[in-house]
Short mmCIF file of C-alpha atoms and ligand atoms in Angstrom, two decimals:
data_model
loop_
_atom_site.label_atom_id
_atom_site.label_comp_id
_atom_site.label_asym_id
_atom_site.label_seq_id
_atom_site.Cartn_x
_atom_site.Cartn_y
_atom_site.Cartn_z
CA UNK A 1499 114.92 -3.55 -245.39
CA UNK A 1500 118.50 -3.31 -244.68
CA UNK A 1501 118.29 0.93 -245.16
CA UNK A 1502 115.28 0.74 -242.75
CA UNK A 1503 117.25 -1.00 -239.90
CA UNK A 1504 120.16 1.29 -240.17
CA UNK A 1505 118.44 4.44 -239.94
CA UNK A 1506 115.39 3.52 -236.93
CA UNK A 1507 117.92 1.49 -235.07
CA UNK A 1508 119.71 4.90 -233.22
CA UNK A 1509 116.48 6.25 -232.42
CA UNK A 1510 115.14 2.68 -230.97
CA UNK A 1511 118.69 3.06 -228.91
CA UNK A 1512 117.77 6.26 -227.67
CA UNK A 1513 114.32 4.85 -226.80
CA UNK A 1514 114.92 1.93 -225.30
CA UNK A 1515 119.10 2.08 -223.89
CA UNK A 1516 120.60 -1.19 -224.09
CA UNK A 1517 121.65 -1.52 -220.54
CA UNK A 1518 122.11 -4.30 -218.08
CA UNK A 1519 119.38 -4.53 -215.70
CA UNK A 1520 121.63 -5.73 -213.00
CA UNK A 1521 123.88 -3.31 -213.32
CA UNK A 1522 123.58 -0.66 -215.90
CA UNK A 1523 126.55 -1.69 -217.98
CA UNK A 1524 126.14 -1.22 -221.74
CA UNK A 1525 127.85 -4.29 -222.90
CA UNK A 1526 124.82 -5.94 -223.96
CA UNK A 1527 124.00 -8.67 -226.78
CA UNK A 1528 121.12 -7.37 -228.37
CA UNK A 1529 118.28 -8.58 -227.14
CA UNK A 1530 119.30 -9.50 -223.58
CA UNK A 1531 118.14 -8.17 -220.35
CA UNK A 1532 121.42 -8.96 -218.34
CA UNK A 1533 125.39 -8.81 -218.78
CA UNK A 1534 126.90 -12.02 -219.48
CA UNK A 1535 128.46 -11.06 -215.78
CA UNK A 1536 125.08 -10.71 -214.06
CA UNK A 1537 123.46 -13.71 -215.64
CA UNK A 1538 126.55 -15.57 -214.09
CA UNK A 1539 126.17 -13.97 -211.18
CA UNK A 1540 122.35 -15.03 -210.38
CA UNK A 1541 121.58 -16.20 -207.15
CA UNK A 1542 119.92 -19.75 -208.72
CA UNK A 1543 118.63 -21.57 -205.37
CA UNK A 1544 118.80 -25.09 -207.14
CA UNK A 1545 115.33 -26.10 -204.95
CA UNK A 1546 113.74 -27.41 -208.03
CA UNK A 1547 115.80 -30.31 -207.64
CA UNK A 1548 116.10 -31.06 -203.98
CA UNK A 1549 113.13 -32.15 -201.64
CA UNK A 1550 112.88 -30.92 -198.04
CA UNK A 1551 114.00 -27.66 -199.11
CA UNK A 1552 113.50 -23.95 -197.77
CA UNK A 1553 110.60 -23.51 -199.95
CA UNK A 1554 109.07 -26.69 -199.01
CA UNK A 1555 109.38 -26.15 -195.05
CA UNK A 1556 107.78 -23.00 -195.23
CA UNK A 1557 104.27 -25.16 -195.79
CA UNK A 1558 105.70 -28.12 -193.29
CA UNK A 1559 102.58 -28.67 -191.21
CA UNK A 1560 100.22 -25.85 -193.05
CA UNK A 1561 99.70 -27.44 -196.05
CA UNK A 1562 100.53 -30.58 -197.96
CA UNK A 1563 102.37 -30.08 -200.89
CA UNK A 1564 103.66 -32.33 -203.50
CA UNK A 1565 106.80 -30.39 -204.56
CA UNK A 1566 107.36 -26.68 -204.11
CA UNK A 1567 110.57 -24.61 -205.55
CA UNK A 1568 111.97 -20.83 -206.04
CA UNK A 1569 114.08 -20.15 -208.83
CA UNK A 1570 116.09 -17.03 -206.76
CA UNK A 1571 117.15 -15.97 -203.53
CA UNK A 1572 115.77 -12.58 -203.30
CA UNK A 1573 118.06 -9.88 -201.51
CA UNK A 1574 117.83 -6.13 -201.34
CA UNK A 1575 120.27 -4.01 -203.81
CA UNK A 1576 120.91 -7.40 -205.92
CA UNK A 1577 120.49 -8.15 -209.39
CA UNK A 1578 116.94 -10.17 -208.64
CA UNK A 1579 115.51 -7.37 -206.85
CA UNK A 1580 116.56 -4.94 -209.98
CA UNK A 1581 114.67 -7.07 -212.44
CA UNK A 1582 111.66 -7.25 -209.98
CA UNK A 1583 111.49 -4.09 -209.89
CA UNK A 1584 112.04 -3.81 -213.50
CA UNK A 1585 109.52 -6.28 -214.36
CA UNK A 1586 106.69 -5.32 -211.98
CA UNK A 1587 106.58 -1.57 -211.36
CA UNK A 1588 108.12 -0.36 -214.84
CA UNK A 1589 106.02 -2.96 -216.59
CA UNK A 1590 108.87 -4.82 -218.54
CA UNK A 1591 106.70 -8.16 -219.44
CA UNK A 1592 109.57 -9.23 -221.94
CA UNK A 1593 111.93 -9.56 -219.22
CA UNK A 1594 109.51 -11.11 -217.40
CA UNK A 1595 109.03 -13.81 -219.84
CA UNK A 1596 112.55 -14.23 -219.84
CA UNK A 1597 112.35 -14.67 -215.79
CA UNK A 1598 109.70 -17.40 -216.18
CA UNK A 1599 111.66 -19.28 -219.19
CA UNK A 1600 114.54 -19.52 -216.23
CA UNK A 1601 112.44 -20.96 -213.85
CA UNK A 1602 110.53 -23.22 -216.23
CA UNK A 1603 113.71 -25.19 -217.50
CA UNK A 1604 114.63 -25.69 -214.12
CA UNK A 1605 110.87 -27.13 -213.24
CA UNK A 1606 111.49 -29.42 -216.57
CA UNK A 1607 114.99 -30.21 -215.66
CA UNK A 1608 113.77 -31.70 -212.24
CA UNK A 1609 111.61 -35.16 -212.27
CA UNK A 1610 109.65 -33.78 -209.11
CA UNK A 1611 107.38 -31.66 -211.33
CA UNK A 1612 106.88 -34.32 -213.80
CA UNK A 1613 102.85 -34.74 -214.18
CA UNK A 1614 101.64 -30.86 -213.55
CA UNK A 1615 98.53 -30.91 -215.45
CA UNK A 1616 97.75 -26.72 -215.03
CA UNK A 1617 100.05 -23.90 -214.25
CA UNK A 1618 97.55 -20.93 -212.12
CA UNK A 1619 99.32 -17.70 -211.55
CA UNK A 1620 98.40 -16.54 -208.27
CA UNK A 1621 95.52 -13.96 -208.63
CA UNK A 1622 95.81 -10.82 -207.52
CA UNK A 1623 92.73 -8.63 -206.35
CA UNK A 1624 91.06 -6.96 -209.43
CA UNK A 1625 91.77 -3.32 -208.89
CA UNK A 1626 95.13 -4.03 -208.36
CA UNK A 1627 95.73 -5.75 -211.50
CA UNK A 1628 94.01 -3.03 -213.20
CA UNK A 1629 96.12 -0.52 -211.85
CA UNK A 1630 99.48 -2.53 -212.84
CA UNK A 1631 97.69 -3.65 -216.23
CA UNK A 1632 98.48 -7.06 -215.93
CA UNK A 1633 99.50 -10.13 -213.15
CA UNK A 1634 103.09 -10.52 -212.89
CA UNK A 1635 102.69 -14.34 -211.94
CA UNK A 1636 100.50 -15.16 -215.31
CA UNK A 1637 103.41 -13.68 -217.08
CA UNK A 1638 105.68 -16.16 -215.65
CA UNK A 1639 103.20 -18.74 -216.25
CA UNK A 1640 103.61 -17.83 -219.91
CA UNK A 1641 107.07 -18.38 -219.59
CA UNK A 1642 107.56 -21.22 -217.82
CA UNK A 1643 104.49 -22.61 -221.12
CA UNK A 1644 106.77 -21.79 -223.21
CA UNK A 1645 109.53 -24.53 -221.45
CA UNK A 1646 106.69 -26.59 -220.87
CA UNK A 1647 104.17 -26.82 -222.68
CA UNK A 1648 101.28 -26.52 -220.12
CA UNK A 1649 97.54 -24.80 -219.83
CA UNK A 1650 97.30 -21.99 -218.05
CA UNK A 1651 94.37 -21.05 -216.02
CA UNK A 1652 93.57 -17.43 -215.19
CA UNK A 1653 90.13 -17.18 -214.54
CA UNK A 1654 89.58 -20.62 -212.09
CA UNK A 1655 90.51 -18.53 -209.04
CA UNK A 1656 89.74 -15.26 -207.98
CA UNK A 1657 90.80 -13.10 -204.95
CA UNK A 1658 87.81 -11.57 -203.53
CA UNK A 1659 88.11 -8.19 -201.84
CA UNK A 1660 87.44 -7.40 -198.16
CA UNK A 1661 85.88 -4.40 -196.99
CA UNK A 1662 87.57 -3.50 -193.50
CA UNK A 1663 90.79 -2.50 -193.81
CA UNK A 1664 93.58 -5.12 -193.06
CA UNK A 1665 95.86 -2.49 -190.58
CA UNK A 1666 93.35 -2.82 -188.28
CA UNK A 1667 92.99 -5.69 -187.00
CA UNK A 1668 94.48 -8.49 -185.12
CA UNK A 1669 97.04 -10.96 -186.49
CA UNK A 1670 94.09 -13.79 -186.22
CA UNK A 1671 91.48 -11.47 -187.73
CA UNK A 1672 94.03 -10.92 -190.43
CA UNK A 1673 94.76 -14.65 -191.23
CA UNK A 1674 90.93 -15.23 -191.57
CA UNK A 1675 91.00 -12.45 -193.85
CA UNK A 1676 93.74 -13.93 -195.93
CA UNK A 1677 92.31 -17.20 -195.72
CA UNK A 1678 88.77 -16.59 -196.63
CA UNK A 1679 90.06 -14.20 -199.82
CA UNK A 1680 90.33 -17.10 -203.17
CA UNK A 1681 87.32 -18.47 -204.80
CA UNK A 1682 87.41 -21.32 -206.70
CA UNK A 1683 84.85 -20.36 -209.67
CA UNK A 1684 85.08 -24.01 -211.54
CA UNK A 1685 86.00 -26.76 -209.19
CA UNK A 1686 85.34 -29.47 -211.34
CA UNK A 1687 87.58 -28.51 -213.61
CA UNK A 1688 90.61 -28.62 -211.26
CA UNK A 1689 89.05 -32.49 -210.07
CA UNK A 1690 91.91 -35.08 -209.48
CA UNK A 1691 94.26 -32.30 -211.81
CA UNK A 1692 98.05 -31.66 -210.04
CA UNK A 1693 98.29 -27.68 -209.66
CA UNK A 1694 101.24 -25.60 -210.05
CA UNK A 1695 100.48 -22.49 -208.35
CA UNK A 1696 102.99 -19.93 -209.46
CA UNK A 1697 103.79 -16.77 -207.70
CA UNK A 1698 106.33 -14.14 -207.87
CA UNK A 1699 108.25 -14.02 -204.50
CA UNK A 1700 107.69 -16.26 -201.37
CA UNK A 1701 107.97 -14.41 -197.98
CA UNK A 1702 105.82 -15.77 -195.34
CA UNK A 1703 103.81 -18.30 -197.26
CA UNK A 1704 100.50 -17.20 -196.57
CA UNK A 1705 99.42 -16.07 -199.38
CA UNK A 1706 99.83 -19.18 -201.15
CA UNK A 1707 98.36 -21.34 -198.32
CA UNK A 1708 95.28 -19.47 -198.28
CA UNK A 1709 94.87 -20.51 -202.21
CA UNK A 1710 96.18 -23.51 -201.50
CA UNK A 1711 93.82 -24.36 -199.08
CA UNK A 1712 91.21 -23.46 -200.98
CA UNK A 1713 92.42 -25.57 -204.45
CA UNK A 1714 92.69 -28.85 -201.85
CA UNK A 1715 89.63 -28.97 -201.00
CA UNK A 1716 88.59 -29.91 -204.44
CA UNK A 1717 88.79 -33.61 -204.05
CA UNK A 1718 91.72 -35.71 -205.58
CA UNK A 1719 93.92 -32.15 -206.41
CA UNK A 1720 97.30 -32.25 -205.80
CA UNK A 1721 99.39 -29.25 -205.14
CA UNK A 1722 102.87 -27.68 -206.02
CA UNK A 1723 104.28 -24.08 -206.12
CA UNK A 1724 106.95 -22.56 -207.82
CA UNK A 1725 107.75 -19.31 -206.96
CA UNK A 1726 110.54 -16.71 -208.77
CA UNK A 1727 112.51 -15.63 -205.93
CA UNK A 1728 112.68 -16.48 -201.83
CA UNK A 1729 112.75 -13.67 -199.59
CA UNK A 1730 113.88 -13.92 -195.71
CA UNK A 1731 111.21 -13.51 -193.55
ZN1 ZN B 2222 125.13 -6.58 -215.67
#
């Protein structure tokens, strides 16, 4: 067993290079994504814990939502954007595991998430998940189950797709769009159940109102989002 390790483990080095993520270095524990340096130097926003915050007044008179949080702040050329990128367009779901682990010790950590009953990963539309091979929010939702402890639903909502192009039309015509996109295929299983709708980053919001819009109408739901990183509108 020994032997075998020795010999495969150059070639699954030359496979798979043991850099950082953040920042290419090749001072890497085994196993790890990041340098000790970069995971010290991740832009943690702390929202889990704090009410009223960014994340939270982004919905402020859209949509009523219990608590809301994002683990990062996203910027461009940072660390967080590196792993996005690593995670959704190259595929890396280990990494992305590791992303929703983060955020899910920081949801357990805070007593504002306390009585989630389901964790649903945003959907995406179906060709699009087909084309990446899988949604990067239900692999944070397997991460943040494996802090937690919590069912995850995949198939309860579905995006449905539009026709008409979204370029051209109006900013109204475009909301409706938005809006009139998830479909709530078993309602009664979501009945008086508190939601964590996950997502991957947080921009304008309107994605997630548009789902969550369409999860409270189901009567006695209540809703709360966590969402990997914040981008700046
Ligand atoms: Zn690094």
């Amino acid at each position: 067993m020994k032997l075998t390790t020795t010999i495969l483990s150059p070639f699954v080095h030359f496979f798979y290079p043991h850099n950082c993520i953040g920042c290419g270095s090749d001072i890497l524990e085994s196993g790890n994504f990041l340098c000790l340096d970069c995971i010290n130097d991740l832009p943690h926003t702390g929202f889990a814990l704090h009410p009223g915050n960014p994340v939270e007044k982004i919905f402020w008179g859209r949509l009523p939502i219990t608590s809301a949080m994002s683990e990062f702040y996203f910027s461009k050329d940072s660390i967080i954007q590196n792993c996005i990128h690593e995670f959704k367009y190259r595929g890396n779901k280990k990494l992305g595991l590791y992303l929703g682990k983060i955020m899910g010790k920081s949801i357990l950590n805070s007593n504002r998430f306390s009585n989630i009953d389901y964790l649903i990963p945003l959907p995406l539309f179906t060709a699009k998940e087909s084309k990446r091979g899988f949604n990067q929010s239900s692999i944070l939702c397997s991460g943040i189950n494996e802090i937690m402890n919590l069912p995850i639903l995949t198939q309860n909502v579905k995006r449905i797709v539009h026709t008409e192009t979204q370029t051209k039309k109006g900013r109204i015509q475009r909301w409706e769009n938005v809006e009139k996109s998830f479909l709530i295929t078993e309602p009664a299983m979501l009945k008086g159940k508190h939601i964590l709708l996950v997502d991957d980053v947080i921009t304008t919001g309107a994605t997630i109102e548009a789902c969550g819009r369409e999860i409270l109408k189901i009567e006695g739901t209540k809703l709360s989002v966590a969402s990997l990183a914040i981008s700046k509108k």
